[in-house]
């Protein structure tokens, strides 16, 4: 019997989440540019990194997404376990207006860091210069958001920082594009 390759399985699950998220954004929510959220791009790149076993990409994505996803997960599990908000980051999921399919698709946030960690541990390589890949990932996603997304949107908190105020309150009074550059 052939041994199951967990890294490939996690890559396929990540790819399925990403495809579901993109299709949902395009065809059901009619907001294709929501696919530019860091986490949405992150689950897509996580799929690629796992399926190709690209250790530099795995390390870079872990660096780029770790803090954001940890805060999201703390907020998510805080709501589920304690029925309390943590910094308001996941309140939108529990306000009664969020569709069940969207809730299920959004659950990819809970698997990004564990999937990346499993990939890194299985490949046994951590790149010391992964911060360069993380900075490149963040810069490209932020730049694309700045250029493509309408100024009234909160995507990645590039134009409007309503969703990110608890995290980037110190940038609130800095005008764009300087705020975006400092945020990166």
mmCIF file with all atom_site columns, C-alpha atoms in Angstrom, residues 9-116:
data_model
loop_
_atom_site.group_PDB
_atom_site.id
_atom_site.type_symbol
_atom_site.label_atom_id
_atom_site.label_alt_id
_atom_site.label_comp_id
_atom_site.label_asym_id
_atom_site.label_entity_id
_atom_site.label_seq_id
_atom_site.pdbx_PDB_ins_code
_atom_site.Cartn_x
_atom_site.Cartn_y
_atom_site.Cartn_z
_atom_site.occupancy
_atom_site.B_iso_or_equiv
_atom_site.pdbx_formal_charge
_atom_site.auth_seq_id
_atom_site.auth_comp_id
_atom_site.auth_asym_id
_atom_site.auth_atom_id
_atom_site.pdbx_PDB_model_num
ATOM 1   C CA . UNK A 1 9   ? -2.796  16.347 0.643  1.00 0.00 ? 9   UNK A CA 1
ATOM 2   C CA . UNK A 1 10  ? -2.484  19.670 2.508  1.00 0.00 ? 10  UNK A CA 1
ATOM 3   C CA . UNK A 1 11  ? -1.581  21.338 -0.790 1.00 0.00 ? 11  UNK A CA 1
ATOM 4   C CA . UNK A 1 12  ? -4.722  19.930 -2.433 1.00 0.00 ? 12  UNK A CA 1
ATOM 5   C CA . UNK A 1 13  ? -6.893  21.046 0.511  1.00 0.00 ? 13  UNK A CA 1
ATOM 6   C CA . UNK A 1 14  ? -5.322  24.518 0.336  1.00 0.00 ? 14  UNK A CA 1
ATOM 7   C CA . UNK A 1 15  ? -5.941  24.659 -3.400 1.00 0.00 ? 15  UNK A CA 1
ATOM 8   C CA . UNK A 1 16  ? -9.581  23.638 -2.896 1.00 0.00 ? 16  UNK A CA 1
ATOM 9   C CA . UNK A 1 17  ? -10.030 26.383 -0.285 1.00 0.00 ? 17  UNK A CA 1
ATOM 10  C CA . UNK A 1 18  ? -8.439  28.966 -2.578 1.00 0.00 ? 18  UNK A CA 1
ATOM 11  C CA . UNK A 1 19  ? -10.551 27.968 -5.589 1.00 0.00 ? 19  UNK A CA 1
ATOM 12  C CA . UNK A 1 20  ? -13.714 28.041 -3.451 1.00 0.00 ? 20  UNK A CA 1
ATOM 13  C CA . UNK A 1 21  ? -12.764 31.484 -2.114 1.00 0.00 ? 21  UNK A CA 1
ATOM 14  C CA . UNK A 1 22  ? -12.011 32.946 -5.546 1.00 0.00 ? 22  UNK A CA 1
ATOM 15  C CA . UNK A 1 23  ? -15.152 31.495 -7.131 1.00 0.00 ? 23  UNK A CA 1
ATOM 16  C CA . UNK A 1 24  ? -17.231 32.745 -4.209 1.00 0.00 ? 24  UNK A CA 1
ATOM 17  C CA . UNK A 1 25  ? -15.726 36.240 -4.505 1.00 0.00 ? 25  UNK A CA 1
ATOM 18  C CA . UNK A 1 26  ? -16.250 36.385 -8.268 1.00 0.00 ? 26  UNK A CA 1
ATOM 19  C CA . UNK A 1 27  ? -19.603 34.715 -8.804 1.00 0.00 ? 27  UNK A CA 1
ATOM 20  C CA . UNK A 1 28  ? -21.570 34.890 -5.556 1.00 0.00 ? 28  UNK A CA 1
ATOM 21  C CA . UNK A 1 29  ? -20.311 37.955 -3.709 1.00 0.00 ? 29  UNK A CA 1
ATOM 22  C CA . UNK A 1 30  ? -19.610 39.862 -6.952 1.00 0.00 ? 30  UNK A CA 1
ATOM 23  C CA . UNK A 1 31  ? -16.456 41.294 -5.394 1.00 0.00 ? 31  UNK A CA 1
ATOM 24  C CA . UNK A 1 32  ? -13.563 39.747 -7.336 1.00 0.00 ? 32  UNK A CA 1
ATOM 25  C CA . UNK A 1 33  ? -11.009 42.090 -5.793 1.00 0.00 ? 33  UNK A CA 1
ATOM 26  C CA . UNK A 1 34  ? -11.705 40.566 -2.381 1.00 0.00 ? 34  UNK A CA 1
ATOM 27  C CA . UNK A 1 35  ? -9.460  37.805 -3.666 1.00 0.00 ? 35  UNK A CA 1
ATOM 28  C CA . UNK A 1 36  ? -6.611  40.249 -2.988 1.00 0.00 ? 36  UNK A CA 1
ATOM 29  C CA . UNK A 1 37  ? -6.982  39.955 0.803  1.00 0.00 ? 37  UNK A CA 1
ATOM 30  C CA . UNK A 1 38  ? -3.605  38.836 2.226  1.00 0.00 ? 38  UNK A CA 1
ATOM 31  C CA . UNK A 1 39  ? -5.097  35.641 3.586  1.00 0.00 ? 39  UNK A CA 1
ATOM 32  C CA . UNK A 1 40  ? -6.866  34.802 0.326  1.00 0.00 ? 40  UNK A CA 1
ATOM 33  C CA . UNK A 1 41  ? -3.680  35.265 -1.671 1.00 0.00 ? 41  UNK A CA 1
ATOM 34  C CA . UNK A 1 42  ? -1.871  33.482 1.157  1.00 0.00 ? 42  UNK A CA 1
ATOM 35  C CA . UNK A 1 43  ? -3.978  30.294 0.924  1.00 0.00 ? 43  UNK A CA 1
ATOM 36  C CA . UNK A 1 44  ? -3.414  30.246 -2.849 1.00 0.00 ? 44  UNK A CA 1
ATOM 37  C CA . UNK A 1 45  ? 0.335   30.597 -2.470 1.00 0.00 ? 45  UNK A CA 1
ATOM 38  C CA . UNK A 1 46  ? 0.299   28.070 0.383  1.00 0.00 ? 46  UNK A CA 1
ATOM 39  C CA . UNK A 1 47  ? -1.219  25.563 -2.047 1.00 0.00 ? 47  UNK A CA 1
ATOM 40  C CA . UNK A 1 48  ? 1.523   26.267 -4.591 1.00 0.00 ? 48  UNK A CA 1
ATOM 41  C CA . UNK A 1 49  ? 4.278   26.083 -1.967 1.00 0.00 ? 49  UNK A CA 1
ATOM 42  C CA . UNK A 1 50  ? 3.002   22.771 -0.582 1.00 0.00 ? 50  UNK A CA 1
ATOM 43  C CA . UNK A 1 51  ? 2.360   21.163 -3.957 1.00 0.00 ? 51  UNK A CA 1
ATOM 44  C CA . UNK A 1 52  ? 5.795   22.167 -5.266 1.00 0.00 ? 52  UNK A CA 1
ATOM 45  C CA . UNK A 1 53  ? 7.530   21.624 -1.911 1.00 0.00 ? 53  UNK A CA 1
ATOM 46  C CA . UNK A 1 54  ? 9.134   25.019 -2.335 1.00 0.00 ? 54  UNK A CA 1
ATOM 47  C CA . UNK A 1 55  ? 10.860  25.474 1.021  1.00 0.00 ? 55  UNK A CA 1
ATOM 48  C CA . UNK A 1 56  ? 11.738  29.139 0.477  1.00 0.00 ? 56  UNK A CA 1
ATOM 49  C CA . UNK A 1 57  ? 8.115   29.900 -0.331 1.00 0.00 ? 57  UNK A CA 1
ATOM 50  C CA . UNK A 1 58  ? 6.886   27.910 2.686  1.00 0.00 ? 58  UNK A CA 1
ATOM 51  C CA . UNK A 1 59  ? 9.230   29.811 5.009  1.00 0.00 ? 59  UNK A CA 1
ATOM 52  C CA . UNK A 1 60  ? 8.395   33.174 3.424  1.00 0.00 ? 60  UNK A CA 1
ATOM 53  C CA . UNK A 1 61  ? 4.647   32.650 3.653  1.00 0.00 ? 61  UNK A CA 1
ATOM 54  C CA . UNK A 1 62  ? 4.971   31.561 7.266  1.00 0.00 ? 62  UNK A CA 1
ATOM 55  C CA . UNK A 1 63  ? 6.820   34.813 8.019  1.00 0.00 ? 63  UNK A CA 1
ATOM 56  C CA . UNK A 1 64  ? 4.355   36.940 6.042  1.00 0.00 ? 64  UNK A CA 1
ATOM 57  C CA . UNK A 1 65  ? 1.154   35.426 7.420  1.00 0.00 ? 65  UNK A CA 1
ATOM 58  C CA . UNK A 1 66  ? 1.947   34.230 10.939 1.00 0.00 ? 66  UNK A CA 1
ATOM 59  C CA . UNK A 1 67  ? 1.029   37.301 13.009 1.00 0.00 ? 67  UNK A CA 1
ATOM 60  C CA . UNK A 1 68  ? -2.071  38.172 10.989 1.00 0.00 ? 68  UNK A CA 1
ATOM 61  C CA . UNK A 1 69  ? -3.396  34.607 11.038 1.00 0.00 ? 69  UNK A CA 1
ATOM 62  C CA . UNK A 1 70  ? -2.644  34.100 14.725 1.00 0.00 ? 70  UNK A CA 1
ATOM 63  C CA . UNK A 1 71  ? -4.675  37.218 15.601 1.00 0.00 ? 71  UNK A CA 1
ATOM 64  C CA . UNK A 1 72  ? -7.482  36.081 13.285 1.00 0.00 ? 72  UNK A CA 1
ATOM 65  C CA . UNK A 1 73  ? -7.499  32.616 14.847 1.00 0.00 ? 73  UNK A CA 1
ATOM 66  C CA . UNK A 1 74  ? -7.477  33.956 18.396 1.00 0.00 ? 74  UNK A CA 1
ATOM 67  C CA . UNK A 1 75  ? -10.487 36.099 17.497 1.00 0.00 ? 75  UNK A CA 1
ATOM 68  C CA . UNK A 1 76  ? -12.220 33.211 15.732 1.00 0.00 ? 76  UNK A CA 1
ATOM 69  C CA . UNK A 1 77  ? -11.753 30.681 18.520 1.00 0.00 ? 77  UNK A CA 1
ATOM 70  C CA . UNK A 1 78  ? -12.501 33.323 21.164 1.00 0.00 ? 78  UNK A CA 1
ATOM 71  C CA . UNK A 1 79  ? -15.924 33.777 19.549 1.00 0.00 ? 79  UNK A CA 1
ATOM 72  C CA . UNK A 1 80  ? -16.533 30.037 19.299 1.00 0.00 ? 80  UNK A CA 1
ATOM 73  C CA . UNK A 1 81  ? -15.326 29.037 22.774 1.00 0.00 ? 81  UNK A CA 1
ATOM 74  C CA . UNK A 1 82  ? -16.010 32.112 24.928 1.00 0.00 ? 82  UNK A CA 1
ATOM 75  C CA . UNK A 1 83  ? -18.595 33.938 22.788 1.00 0.00 ? 83  UNK A CA 1
ATOM 76  C CA . UNK A 1 84  ? -16.453 37.047 23.106 1.00 0.00 ? 84  UNK A CA 1
ATOM 77  C CA . UNK A 1 85  ? -14.745 39.269 20.584 1.00 0.00 ? 85  UNK A CA 1
ATOM 78  C CA . UNK A 1 86  ? -10.976 39.647 20.463 1.00 0.00 ? 86  UNK A CA 1
ATOM 79  C CA . UNK A 1 87  ? -10.012 42.997 18.941 1.00 0.00 ? 87  UNK A CA 1
ATOM 80  C CA . UNK A 1 88  ? -13.017 42.783 16.589 1.00 0.00 ? 88  UNK A CA 1
ATOM 81  C CA . UNK A 1 89  ? -11.073 41.037 13.849 1.00 0.00 ? 89  UNK A CA 1
ATOM 82  C CA . UNK A 1 90  ? -13.607 38.252 13.288 1.00 0.00 ? 90  UNK A CA 1
ATOM 83  C CA . UNK A 1 91  ? -16.807 39.944 14.430 1.00 0.00 ? 91  UNK A CA 1
ATOM 84  C CA . UNK A 1 92  ? -18.139 39.938 10.855 1.00 0.00 ? 92  UNK A CA 1
ATOM 85  C CA . UNK A 1 93  ? -18.379 36.145 10.970 1.00 0.00 ? 93  UNK A CA 1
ATOM 86  C CA . UNK A 1 94  ? -20.693 36.147 13.960 1.00 0.00 ? 94  UNK A CA 1
ATOM 87  C CA . UNK A 1 95  ? -22.986 39.113 13.279 1.00 0.00 ? 95  UNK A CA 1
ATOM 88  C CA . UNK A 1 96  ? -25.798 36.939 11.894 1.00 0.00 ? 96  UNK A CA 1
ATOM 89  C CA . UNK A 1 97  ? -25.460 38.351 8.360  1.00 0.00 ? 97  UNK A CA 1
ATOM 90  C CA . UNK A 1 98  ? -22.649 36.085 7.223  1.00 0.00 ? 98  UNK A CA 1
ATOM 91  C CA . UNK A 1 99  ? -23.798 33.126 5.102  1.00 0.00 ? 99  UNK A CA 1
ATOM 92  C CA . UNK A 1 100 ? -22.910 29.604 6.222  1.00 0.00 ? 100 UNK A CA 1
ATOM 93  C CA . UNK A 1 101 ? -21.085 28.863 2.942  1.00 0.00 ? 101 UNK A CA 1
ATOM 94  C CA . UNK A 1 102 ? -18.980 31.999 3.438  1.00 0.00 ? 102 UNK A CA 1
ATOM 95  C CA . UNK A 1 103 ? -18.258 30.920 7.024  1.00 0.00 ? 103 UNK A CA 1
ATOM 96  C CA . UNK A 1 104 ? -17.067 27.517 5.812  1.00 0.00 ? 104 UNK A CA 1
ATOM 97  C CA . UNK A 1 105 ? -14.924 29.015 3.063  1.00 0.00 ? 105 UNK A CA 1
ATOM 98  C CA . UNK A 1 106 ? -13.430 31.573 5.456  1.00 0.00 ? 106 UNK A CA 1
ATOM 99  C CA . UNK A 1 107 ? -12.365 28.769 7.772  1.00 0.00 ? 107 UNK A CA 1
ATOM 100 C CA . UNK A 1 108 ? -9.230  28.434 5.626  1.00 0.00 ? 108 UNK A CA 1
ATOM 101 C CA . UNK A 1 109 ? -7.734  31.022 8.003  1.00 0.00 ? 109 UNK A CA 1
ATOM 102 C CA . UNK A 1 110 ? -7.611  28.328 10.677 1.00 0.00 ? 110 UNK A CA 1
ATOM 103 C CA . UNK A 1 111 ? -5.479  26.009 8.543  1.00 0.00 ? 111 UNK A CA 1
ATOM 104 C CA . UNK A 1 112 ? -2.951  28.299 6.849  1.00 0.00 ? 112 UNK A CA 1
ATOM 105 C CA . UNK A 1 113 ? -0.371  28.377 9.650  1.00 0.00 ? 113 UNK A CA 1
ATOM 106 C CA . UNK A 1 114 ? -0.686  24.671 10.606 1.00 0.00 ? 114 UNK A CA 1
ATOM 107 C CA . UNK A 1 115 ? -0.416  23.662 6.937  1.00 0.00 ? 115 UNK A CA 1
ATOM 108 C CA . UNK A 1 116 ? 2.666   25.836 6.409  1.00 0.00 ? 116 UNK A CA 1
#
